[in-house]
Coordinates of C-alpha atoms in Angstrom, one line a residue:
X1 CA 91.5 73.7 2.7
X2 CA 88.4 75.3 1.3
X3 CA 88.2 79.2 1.3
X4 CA 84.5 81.2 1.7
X5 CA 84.0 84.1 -0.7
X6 CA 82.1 86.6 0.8
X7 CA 79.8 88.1 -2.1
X8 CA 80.5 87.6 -6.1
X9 CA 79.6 91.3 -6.5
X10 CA 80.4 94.3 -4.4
X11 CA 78.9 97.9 -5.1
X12 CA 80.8 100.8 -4.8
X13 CA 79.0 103.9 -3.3
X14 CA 81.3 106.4 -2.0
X15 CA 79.4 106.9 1.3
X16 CA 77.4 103.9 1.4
X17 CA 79.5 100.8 0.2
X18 CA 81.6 100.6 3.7
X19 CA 78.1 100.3 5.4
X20 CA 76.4 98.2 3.0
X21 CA 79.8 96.3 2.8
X22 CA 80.1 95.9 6.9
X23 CA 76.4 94.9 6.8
X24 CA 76.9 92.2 4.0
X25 CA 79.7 90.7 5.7
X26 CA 78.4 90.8 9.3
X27 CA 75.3 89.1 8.6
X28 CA 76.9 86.0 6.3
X29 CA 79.3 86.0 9.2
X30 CA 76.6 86.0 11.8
X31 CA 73.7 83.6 9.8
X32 CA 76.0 81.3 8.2
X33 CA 79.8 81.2 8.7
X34 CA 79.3 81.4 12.4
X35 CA 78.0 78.0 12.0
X36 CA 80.3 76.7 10.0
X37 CA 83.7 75.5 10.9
X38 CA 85.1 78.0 8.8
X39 CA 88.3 80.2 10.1
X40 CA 88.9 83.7 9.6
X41 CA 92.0 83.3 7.6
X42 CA 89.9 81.3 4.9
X43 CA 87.7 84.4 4.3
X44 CA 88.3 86.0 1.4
X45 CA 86.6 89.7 1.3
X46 CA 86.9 92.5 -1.6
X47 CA 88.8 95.6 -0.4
X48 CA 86.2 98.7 -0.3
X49 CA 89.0 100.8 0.5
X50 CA 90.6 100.6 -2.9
X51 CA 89.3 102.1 -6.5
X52 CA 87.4 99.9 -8.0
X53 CA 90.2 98.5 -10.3
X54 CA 92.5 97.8 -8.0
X55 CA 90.1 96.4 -5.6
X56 CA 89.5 94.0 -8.5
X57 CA 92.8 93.0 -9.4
X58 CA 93.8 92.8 -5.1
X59 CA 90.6 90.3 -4.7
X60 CA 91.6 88.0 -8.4
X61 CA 94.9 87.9 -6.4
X62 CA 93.8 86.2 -3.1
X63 CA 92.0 84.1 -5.0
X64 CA 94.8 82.9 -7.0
X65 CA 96.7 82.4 -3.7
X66 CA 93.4 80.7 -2.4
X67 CA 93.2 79.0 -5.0
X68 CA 97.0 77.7 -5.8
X69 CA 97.0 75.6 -8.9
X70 CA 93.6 76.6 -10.7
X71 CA 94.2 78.8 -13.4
X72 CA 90.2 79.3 -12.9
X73 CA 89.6 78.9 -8.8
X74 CA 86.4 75.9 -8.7
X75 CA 84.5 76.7 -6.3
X76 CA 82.4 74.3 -3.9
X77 CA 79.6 76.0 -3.3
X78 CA 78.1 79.5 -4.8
X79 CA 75.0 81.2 -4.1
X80 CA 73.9 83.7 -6.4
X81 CA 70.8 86.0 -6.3
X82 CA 69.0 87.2 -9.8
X83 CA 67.8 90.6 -10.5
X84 CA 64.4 91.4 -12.1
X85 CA 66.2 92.1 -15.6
X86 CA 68.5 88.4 -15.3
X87 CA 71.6 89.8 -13.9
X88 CA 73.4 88.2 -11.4
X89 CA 76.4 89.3 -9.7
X90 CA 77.4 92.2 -11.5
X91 CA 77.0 90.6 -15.0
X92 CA 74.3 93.2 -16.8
X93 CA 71.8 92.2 -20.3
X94 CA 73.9 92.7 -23.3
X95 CA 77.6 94.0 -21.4
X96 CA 81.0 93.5 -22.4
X97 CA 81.7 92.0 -19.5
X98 CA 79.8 88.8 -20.6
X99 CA 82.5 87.9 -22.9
X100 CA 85.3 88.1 -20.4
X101 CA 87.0 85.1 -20.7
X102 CA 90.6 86.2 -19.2
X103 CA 90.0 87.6 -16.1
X104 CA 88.7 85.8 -12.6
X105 CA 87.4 89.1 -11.4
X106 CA 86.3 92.6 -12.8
X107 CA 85.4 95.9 -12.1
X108 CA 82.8 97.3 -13.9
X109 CA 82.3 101.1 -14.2
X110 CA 79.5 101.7 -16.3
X111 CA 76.8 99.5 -14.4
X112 CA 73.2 100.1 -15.8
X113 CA 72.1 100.0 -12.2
X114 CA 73.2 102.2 -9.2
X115 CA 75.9 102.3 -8.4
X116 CA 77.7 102.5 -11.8
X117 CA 81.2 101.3 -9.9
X118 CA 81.0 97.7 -8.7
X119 CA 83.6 94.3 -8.5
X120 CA 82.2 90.9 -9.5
X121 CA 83.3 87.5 -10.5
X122 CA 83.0 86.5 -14.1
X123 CA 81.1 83.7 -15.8
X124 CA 84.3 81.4 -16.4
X125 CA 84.8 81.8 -12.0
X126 CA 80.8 81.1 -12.1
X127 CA 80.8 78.2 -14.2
X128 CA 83.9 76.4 -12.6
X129 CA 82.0 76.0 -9.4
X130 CA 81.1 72.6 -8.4
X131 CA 77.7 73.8 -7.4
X132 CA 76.3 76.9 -8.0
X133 CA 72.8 77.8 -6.0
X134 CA 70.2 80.5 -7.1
X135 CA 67.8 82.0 -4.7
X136 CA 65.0 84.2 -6.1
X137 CA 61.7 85.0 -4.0
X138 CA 58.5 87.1 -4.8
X139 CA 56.1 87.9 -7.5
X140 CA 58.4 90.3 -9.3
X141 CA 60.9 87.7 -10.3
X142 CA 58.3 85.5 -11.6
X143 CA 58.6 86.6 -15.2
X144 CA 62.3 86.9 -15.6
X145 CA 62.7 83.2 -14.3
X146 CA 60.4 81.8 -16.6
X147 CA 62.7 83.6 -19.3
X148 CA 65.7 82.3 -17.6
X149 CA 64.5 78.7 -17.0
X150 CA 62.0 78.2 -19.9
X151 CA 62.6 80.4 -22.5
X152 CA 65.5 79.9 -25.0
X153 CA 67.0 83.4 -26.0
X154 CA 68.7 83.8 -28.7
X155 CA 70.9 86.3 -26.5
X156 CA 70.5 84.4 -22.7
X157 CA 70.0 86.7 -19.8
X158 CA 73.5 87.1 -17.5
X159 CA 71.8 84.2 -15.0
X160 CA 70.8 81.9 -17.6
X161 CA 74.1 81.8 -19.1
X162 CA 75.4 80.2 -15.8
X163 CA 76.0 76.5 -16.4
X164 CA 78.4 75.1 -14.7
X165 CA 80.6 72.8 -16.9
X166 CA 80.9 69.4 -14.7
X167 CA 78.5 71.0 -11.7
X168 CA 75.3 70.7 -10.7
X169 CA 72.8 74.1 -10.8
X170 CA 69.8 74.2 -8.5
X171 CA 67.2 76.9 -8.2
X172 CA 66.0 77.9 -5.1
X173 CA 62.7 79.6 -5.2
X174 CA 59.3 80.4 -3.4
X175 CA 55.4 80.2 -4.7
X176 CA 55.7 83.7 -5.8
X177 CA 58.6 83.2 -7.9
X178 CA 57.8 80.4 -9.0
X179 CA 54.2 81.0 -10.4
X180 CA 54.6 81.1 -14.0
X181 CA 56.6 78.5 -14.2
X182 CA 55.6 75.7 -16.3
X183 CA 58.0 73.0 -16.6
X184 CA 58.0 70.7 -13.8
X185 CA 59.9 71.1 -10.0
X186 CA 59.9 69.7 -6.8
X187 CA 57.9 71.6 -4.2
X188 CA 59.1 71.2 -0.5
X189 CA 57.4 72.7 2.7
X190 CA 58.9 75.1 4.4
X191 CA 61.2 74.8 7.5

């Protein structure tokens, strides 16, 4: 029975993360799983009410029980975004919490970008998945892609060390994203 994850990474913001939480969740709900055969009971959502610890070690829990038999749950589908400096999910340039190798899911309290209190999934979750989907739009992504998709770092941004082990990775981007790119991709119109 497959199981939807709604969001790799949650923030936590005191006054704002049940808002930006609700939001999140009611517009995956209403743009995509509404149109999807998908039942409630196969949602899996991140507790906002609990400190950020234990709403990391509640959500690695209904995985596990989502996910019976995986010591690493493998994922169909995931869709990640990219931030301007290569993260994705919570996964920050040069954290600790790139070389987690134990843990499905954790908190991180010392984000380098607001908020500082935040739950994500971690790269061995990320690069279990069967396919894992990148979207990135607009001119001020441009330069981190080309460093993500062209360059070869000696330390790999957070978003180019996702490669999943017996997936497939595709990139989804638009003209502005795309603009410095140089090695070659297929360019489709738009719906």
């Amino acid at each position: 029975m497959p199981s939807v994850c709604l969001g790799e990474s949650w923030e936590w913001s005191a006054s704002a993360l049940s808002s930006h939480l609700d939001r999140t969740c009611t517009a995956i709900r209403t743009h995509l799983l509404s149109k999807l055969p998908i039942p409630d009971s196969q949602v899996i959502t991140i507790n906002p009410q609990l400190p950020v610890e234990e709403a990391a070690e509640d959500y690695a829990k209904k995985l596990r029980q989502a996910f019976q038999g995986d010591s690493i749950p493998v994922f169909d589908l995931l869709i990640l975004g990219v931030g301007p400096d290569g993260h994705t999910c919570s996964l920050f340039p040069d954290h600790p919490l790139l070389q987690e190798r134990e843990k499905i899911v954790a908190p991180i309290s010392d984000s380098p970008k607001p908020p500082p209190q935040r739950v994500t999934l971690t790269l061995p979750v990320l690069n279990a998945a069967r396919t894992v989907i990148f979207v990135a739009t607009g001119e001020g992504k441009a330069a981190v892609l080309k460093r993500i998709l062209e360059d070869k770092e000696e330390n790999p941004l957070p978003a180019a060390l996702v490669q999943p082990h017996t997936g497939k990775l595709c990139w989804f981007l638009d003209e502005a994203a795309a603009r410095l790119l140089t090695v070659p991709f297929e360019k489709h119109s738009t719906l």
